[in-house]
mmCIF file of C-alpha atoms in Angstrom:
data_model
loop_
_atom_site.group_PDB
_atom_site.id
_atom_site.type_symbol
_atom_site.label_atom_id
_atom_site.label_comp_id
_atom_site.label_asym_id
_atom_site.label_seq_id
_atom_site.Cartn_x
_atom_site.Cartn_y
_atom_site.Cartn_z
ATOM 1 C CA ASP A 239 31.645 64.241 123.824
ATOM 2 C CA THR A 240 30.763 62.474 120.605
ATOM 3 C CA GLU A 241 33.930 60.510 120.011
ATOM 4 C CA VAL A 242 34.030 57.159 118.289
ATOM 5 C CA THR A 243 37.501 55.665 117.900
ATOM 6 C CA GLN A 244 38.638 53.109 115.341
ATOM 7 C CA THR A 245 41.823 51.112 115.016
ATOM 8 C CA PRO A 246 43.863 50.663 112.962
ATOM 9 C CA LYS A 247 43.762 53.757 110.767
ATOM 10 C CA HIS A 248 45.234 51.871 107.832
ATOM 11 C CA LEU A 249 45.407 48.159 107.110
ATOM 12 C CA VAL A 250 46.985 46.269 104.238
ATOM 13 C CA MET A 251 46.260 42.563 104.038
ATOM 14 C CA GLY A 252 46.612 39.697 101.648
ATOM 15 C CA MET A 253 43.693 37.594 100.498
ATOM 16 C CA THR A 254 44.657 34.728 102.835
ATOM 17 C CA ASN A 255 45.110 36.871 105.946
ATOM 18 C CA LYS A 256 42.838 37.162 108.959
ATOM 19 C CA LYS A 257 42.583 40.588 110.559
ATOM 20 C CA SER A 258 40.193 42.523 112.767
ATOM 21 C CA LEU A 259 38.955 46.093 112.886
ATOM 22 C CA LYS A 260 38.065 47.614 116.235
ATOM 23 C CA CYS A 261 35.611 50.344 117.159
ATOM 24 C CA GLU A 262 35.020 51.852 120.586
ATOM 25 C CA GLN A 263 32.691 54.451 122.066
ATOM 26 C CA HIS A 264 32.167 55.552 125.655
ATOM 27 C CA MET A 265 29.084 57.692 125.197
ATOM 28 C CA GLY A 266 26.643 55.091 126.472
ATOM 29 C CA HIS A 267 25.162 54.603 123.009
ATOM 30 C CA ARG A 268 23.402 51.261 122.639
ATOM 31 C CA ALA A 269 23.398 51.020 118.848
ATOM 32 C CA MET A 270 26.531 50.643 116.751
ATOM 33 C CA TYR A 271 27.039 50.299 113.019
ATOM 34 C CA TRP A 272 29.538 49.141 110.427
ATOM 35 C CA TYR A 273 29.597 50.836 107.045
ATOM 36 C CA LYS A 274 31.710 50.336 103.957
ATOM 37 C CA GLN A 275 32.487 53.310 101.743
ATOM 38 C CA LYS A 276 34.033 53.244 98.280
ATOM 39 C CA ALA A 277 35.452 56.350 96.643
ATOM 40 C CA LYS A 278 32.856 58.930 95.565
ATOM 41 C CA LYS A 279 30.002 56.830 96.980
ATOM 42 C CA PRO A 280 27.936 57.269 100.139
ATOM 43 C CA PRO A 281 28.465 54.952 103.112
ATOM 44 C CA GLU A 282 26.881 51.557 102.592
ATOM 45 C CA LEU A 283 25.401 49.923 105.685
ATOM 46 C CA MET A 284 26.785 46.483 106.556
ATOM 47 C CA PHE A 285 25.675 45.625 110.102
ATOM 48 C CA VAL A 286 23.679 47.119 112.965
ATOM 49 C CA TYR A 287 24.002 46.089 116.591
ATOM 50 C CA SER A 288 21.342 47.198 119.017
ATOM 51 C CA TYR A 289 21.817 46.449 122.729
ATOM 52 C CA GLU A 290 24.698 44.150 121.760
ATOM 53 C CA LYS A 291 22.512 42.031 119.490
ATOM 54 C CA LEU A 292 22.842 41.909 115.720
ATOM 55 C CA SER A 293 19.689 43.518 114.347
ATOM 56 C CA ILE A 294 20.609 44.096 110.704
ATOM 57 C CA ASN A 295 22.909 42.201 108.347
ATOM 58 C CA GLU A 296 22.634 43.758 104.917
ATOM 59 C CA SER A 297 23.416 40.498 103.110
ATOM 60 C CA VAL A 298 27.116 40.933 103.747
ATOM 61 C CA PRO A 299 29.403 38.070 102.597
ATOM 62 C CA SER A 300 30.493 35.730 105.381
ATOM 63 C CA ARG A 301 34.120 36.762 104.963
ATOM 64 C CA PHE A 302 33.063 39.730 107.116
ATOM 65 C CA SER A 303 32.127 38.678 110.650
ATOM 66 C CA PRO A 304 30.948 41.254 113.186
ATOM 67 C CA GLU A 305 31.176 40.898 116.940
ATOM 68 C CA CYS A 306 29.918 43.067 119.796
ATOM 69 C CA PRO A 307 31.658 41.914 123.015
ATOM 70 C CA ASN A 308 30.054 44.674 125.100
ATOM 71 C CA SER A 309 28.080 47.874 124.723
ATOM 72 C CA SER A 310 31.185 49.974 124.090
ATOM 73 C CA LEU A 311 33.067 47.777 121.672
ATOM 74 C CA LEU A 312 32.446 46.566 118.136
ATOM 75 C CA ASN A 313 34.748 44.389 116.076
ATOM 76 C CA LEU A 314 34.772 43.400 112.432
ATOM 77 C CA HIS A 315 36.691 40.203 111.698
ATOM 78 C CA LEU A 316 38.047 39.848 108.178
ATOM 79 C CA HIS A 317 39.034 36.616 106.475
ATOM 80 C CA ALA A 318 39.776 35.667 102.864
ATOM 81 C CA LEU A 319 38.927 39.106 101.529
ATOM 82 C CA GLN A 320 39.000 40.060 97.874
ATOM 83 C CA PRO A 321 40.706 43.107 96.310
ATOM 84 C CA GLU A 322 37.256 44.608 95.672
ATOM 85 C CA ASP A 323 36.767 44.738 99.452
ATOM 86 C CA SER A 324 39.324 47.528 99.614
ATOM 87 C CA ALA A 325 37.481 50.554 100.991
ATOM 88 C CA LEU A 326 37.073 52.878 103.956
ATOM 89 C CA TYR A 327 35.359 51.022 106.789
ATOM 90 C CA LEU A 328 33.394 53.258 109.080
ATOM 91 C CA CYS A 329 31.981 52.608 112.498
ATOM 92 C CA ALA A 330 29.183 54.731 113.933
ATOM 93 C CA SER A 331 27.202 54.858 117.142
ATOM 94 C CA ARG A 332 23.777 56.317 117.704
ATOM 95 C CA THR A 333 22.319 58.487 120.435
ATOM 96 C CA GLN A 334 19.059 57.481 122.050
ATOM 97 C CA ALA A 335 17.796 61.046 122.005
ATOM 98 C CA ARG A 336 14.783 62.171 119.957
ATOM 99 C CA THR A 337 16.966 62.845 116.954
ATOM 100 C CA ASP A 338 18.603 59.396 116.791
ATOM 101 C CA THR A 339 21.840 60.921 115.588
ATOM 102 C CA GLN A 340 24.671 58.769 114.308
ATOM 103 C CA TYR A 341 28.262 59.800 114.892
ATOM 104 C CA PHE A 342 31.021 58.321 112.787
ATOM 105 C CA GLY A 343 34.499 57.266 113.765
ATOM 106 C CA PRO A 344 37.530 58.259 111.649
ATOM 107 C CA GLY A 345 37.447 55.012 109.693
ATOM 108 C CA THR A 346 39.932 52.320 108.740
ATOM 109 C CA ARG A 347 41.379 52.481 105.228
ATOM 110 C CA LEU A 348 41.624 48.846 104.124
ATOM 111 C CA THR A 349 43.665 47.674 101.158
ATOM 112 C CA VAL A 350 43.438 44.033 100.073
ATOM 113 C CA LEU A 351 46.293 42.857 97.867
ATOM 114 C CA GLN B 966 13.276 56.581 91.839
ATOM 115 C CA LYS B 967 16.055 56.662 94.411
ATOM 116 C CA GLU B 968 14.972 56.927 98.028
ATOM 117 C CA VAL B 969 17.141 59.987 98.703
ATOM 118 C CA GLU B 970 18.279 62.160 95.820
ATOM 119 C CA GLN B 971 20.924 64.833 95.656
ATOM 120 C CA ASN B 972 22.543 66.610 92.741
ATOM 121 C CA SER B 973 26.090 65.243 92.635
ATOM 122 C CA GLY B 974 27.523 68.581 91.468
ATOM 123 C CA PRO B 975 30.077 69.922 91.653
ATOM 124 C CA LEU B 976 28.370 73.031 92.962
ATOM 125 C CA SER B 977 30.766 75.914 92.602
ATOM 126 C CA VAL B 978 30.281 79.174 94.508
ATOM 127 C CA PRO B 979 32.578 82.150 95.115
ATOM 128 C CA GLU B 980 33.928 82.805 98.583
ATOM 129 C CA GLY B 981 31.442 84.774 100.669
ATOM 130 C CA ALA B 982 28.400 83.622 98.702
ATOM 131 C CA ILE B 983 25.521 81.463 99.919
ATOM 132 C CA ALA B 984 25.731 77.801 98.959
ATOM 133 C CA SER B 985 22.408 75.979 98.650
ATOM 134 C CA LEU B 986 22.379 72.196 98.784
ATOM 135 C CA ASN B 987 19.198 70.277 98.103
ATOM 136 C CA CYS B 988 17.855 66.834 98.866
ATOM 137 C CA THR B 989 14.555 65.101 98.105
ATOM 138 C CA TYR B 990 13.274 61.868 99.626
ATOM 139 C CA SER B 991 10.599 59.397 98.639
ATOM 140 C CA ASP B 992 9.381 57.966 101.991
ATOM 141 C CA ARG B 993 6.653 60.324 103.173
ATOM 142 C CA GLY B 994 6.871 58.812 106.658
ATOM 143 C CA SER B 995 10.517 59.793 107.115
ATOM 144 C CA GLN B 996 11.171 61.225 110.527
ATOM 145 C CA SER B 997 14.648 62.667 110.907
ATOM 146 C CA PHE B 998 16.978 64.329 108.453
ATOM 147 C CA PHE B 999 20.708 64.821 108.680
ATOM 148 C CA TRP B 1000 23.443 66.657 106.836
ATOM 149 C CA TYR B 1001 26.969 65.310 107.021
ATOM 150 C CA ARG B 1002 30.095 66.958 105.646
ATOM 151 C CA GLN B 1003 32.849 64.726 104.338
ATOM 152 C CA TYR B 1004 36.298 65.912 103.362
ATOM 153 C CA SER B 1005 38.225 63.803 100.881
ATOM 154 C CA GLY B 1006 39.693 60.755 102.614
ATOM 155 C CA LYS B 1007 37.973 61.532 105.933
ATOM 156 C CA SER B 1008 34.868 60.225 107.649
ATOM 157 C CA PRO B 1009 31.457 61.950 107.594
ATOM 158 C CA GLU B 1010 30.988 64.683 110.187
ATOM 159 C CA LEU B 1011 27.530 65.670 111.381
ATOM 160 C CA ILE B 1012 26.677 69.271 110.469
ATOM 161 C CA MET B 1013 22.963 69.551 111.148
ATOM 162 C CA PHE B 1014 19.901 67.511 111.981
ATOM 163 C CA ILE B 1015 16.275 68.550 111.634
ATOM 164 C CA TYR B 1016 12.971 66.775 112.260
ATOM 165 C CA SER B 1017 10.370 69.547 112.296
ATOM 166 C CA ASN B 1018 9.095 71.529 109.345
ATOM 167 C CA GLY B 1019 10.741 74.907 108.955
ATOM 168 C CA ASP B 1020 14.215 76.284 109.411
ATOM 169 C CA LYS B 1021 16.926 75.432 111.890
ATOM 170 C CA GLU B 1022 19.972 77.647 112.153
ATOM 171 C CA ASP B 1023 23.399 76.917 113.610
ATOM 172 C CA GLY B 1024 26.041 79.535 112.931
ATOM 173 C CA ARG B 1025 26.549 79.853 109.173
ATOM 174 C CA PHE B 1026 24.408 76.766 108.493
ATOM 175 C CA THR B 1027 20.639 76.645 108.053
ATOM 176 C CA ALA B 1028 18.703 73.455 107.455
ATOM 177 C CA GLN B 1029 15.260 73.736 105.908
ATOM 178 C CA LEU B 1030 12.638 70.981 105.953
ATOM 179 C CA ASN B 1031 9.398 70.807 103.991
ATOM 180 C CA LYS B 1032 7.699 67.469 104.634
ATOM 181 C CA ALA B 1033 4.772 68.236 102.313
ATOM 182 C CA SER B 1034 7.198 68.614 99.416
ATOM 183 C CA GLN B 1035 9.544 65.910 100.767
ATOM 184 C CA TYR B 1036 12.429 68.297 100.512
ATOM 185 C CA VAL B 1037 15.303 69.195 102.814
ATOM 186 C CA SER B 1038 18.028 71.716 102.119
ATOM 187 C CA LEU B 1039 21.204 73.085 103.645
ATOM 188 C CA LEU B 1040 22.230 76.705 103.248
ATOM 189 C CA ILE B 1041 25.786 77.772 103.981
ATOM 190 C CA ARG B 1042 26.178 81.508 104.387
ATOM 191 C CA ASP B 1043 29.459 83.343 103.847
ATOM 192 C CA SER B 1044 30.965 80.266 102.196
ATOM 193 C CA GLN B 1045 34.648 79.695 102.849
ATOM 194 C CA PRO B 1046 37.183 77.611 100.908
ATOM 195 C CA SER B 1047 37.288 75.334 103.969
ATOM 196 C CA ASP B 1048 33.634 74.469 103.279
ATOM 197 C CA SER B 1049 34.734 72.680 100.082
ATOM 198 C CA ALA B 1050 33.711 69.073 100.693
ATOM 199 C CA THR B 1051 31.043 66.518 99.860
ATOM 200 C CA TYR B 1052 27.764 67.025 101.688
ATOM 201 C CA LEU B 1053 25.706 63.924 102.373
ATOM 202 C CA CYS B 1054 21.974 64.083 103.024
ATOM 203 C CA ALA B 1055 20.694 61.209 105.190
ATOM 204 C CA VAL B 1056 17.129 60.302 106.080
ATOM 205 C CA LYS B 1057 15.742 58.041 108.804
ATOM 206 C CA GLY B 1058 12.598 56.360 107.643
ATOM 207 C CA LYS B 1059 9.442 55.655 109.617
ATOM 208 C CA GLY B 1060 10.244 51.938 109.701
ATOM 209 C CA SER B 1061 13.702 52.502 111.158
ATOM 210 C CA SER B 1062 12.721 53.587 114.663
ATOM 211 C CA ASN B 1063 14.414 50.623 116.312
ATOM 212 C CA THR B 1064 17.484 50.290 114.116
ATOM 213 C CA GLY B 1065 18.053 53.950 113.276
ATOM 214 C CA LYS B 1066 18.928 52.928 109.746
ATOM 215 C CA LEU B 1067 19.818 55.894 107.552
ATOM 216 C CA ILE B 1068 19.325 56.176 103.820
ATOM 217 C CA PHE B 1069 22.040 58.318 102.257
ATOM 218 C CA GLY B 1070 21.932 60.390 99.116
ATOM 219 C CA GLN B 1071 24.842 60.200 96.698
ATOM 220 C CA GLY B 1072 26.294 63.432 98.069
ATOM 221 C CA THR B 1073 26.850 66.887 96.565
ATOM 222 C CA THR B 1074 30.386 68.131 96.033
ATOM 223 C CA LEU B 1075 30.754 71.785 96.958
ATOM 224 C CA GLN B 1076 33.654 73.884 95.686
ATOM 225 C CA VAL B 1077 34.158 77.337 97.184
ATOM 226 C CA LYS B 1078 36.503 79.409 95.050
ATOM 227 C CA PRO B 1079 38.641 82.151 96.642
#
């Protein structure tokens, strides 16, 4: 089983709203990732959590705030976003096997008005 | 020079033909190599991974790795219209052992024509 789930599937928010994206995996993976993907571009890494600790922040603006409450759950809190933040937000988790394979969730399509 | 390079395409092949997708990388210490398929509006789906020189086959897919030439490819035999998608090459560098950080190519769009 390589399932990563994400909620919601779609989100529309205004620039003054606060919302959260949720990601969950029950595969025992200890590394989880947030990516942002714009149309016709590859996924762009935002954050990496390893053993529930933030290990990489790719200079992401503070209006994006990640949280890892436990080893199965990853949140991305959104506040005061800009229209250019509209994108597909992808969560992934990584196996600890030799191949270090990342599996992606279905994504959340975010539109900022 | 980009760290991972792919031809953006589109690569157009007739149904039943072999599609050949190519990827080069700049970090000679790269360890693991992945091919993801992404349909329009969907998330990337893992197709193949390879970390040893040579070929690895899985059904209609074959991944080929040549570390000396810093080159990895994906062959799709008996291409079907359902294979039409963007194929992303991703590389895990030597310095990414702890984080598993992947470097993605820009992706190659494959069109399989009936």
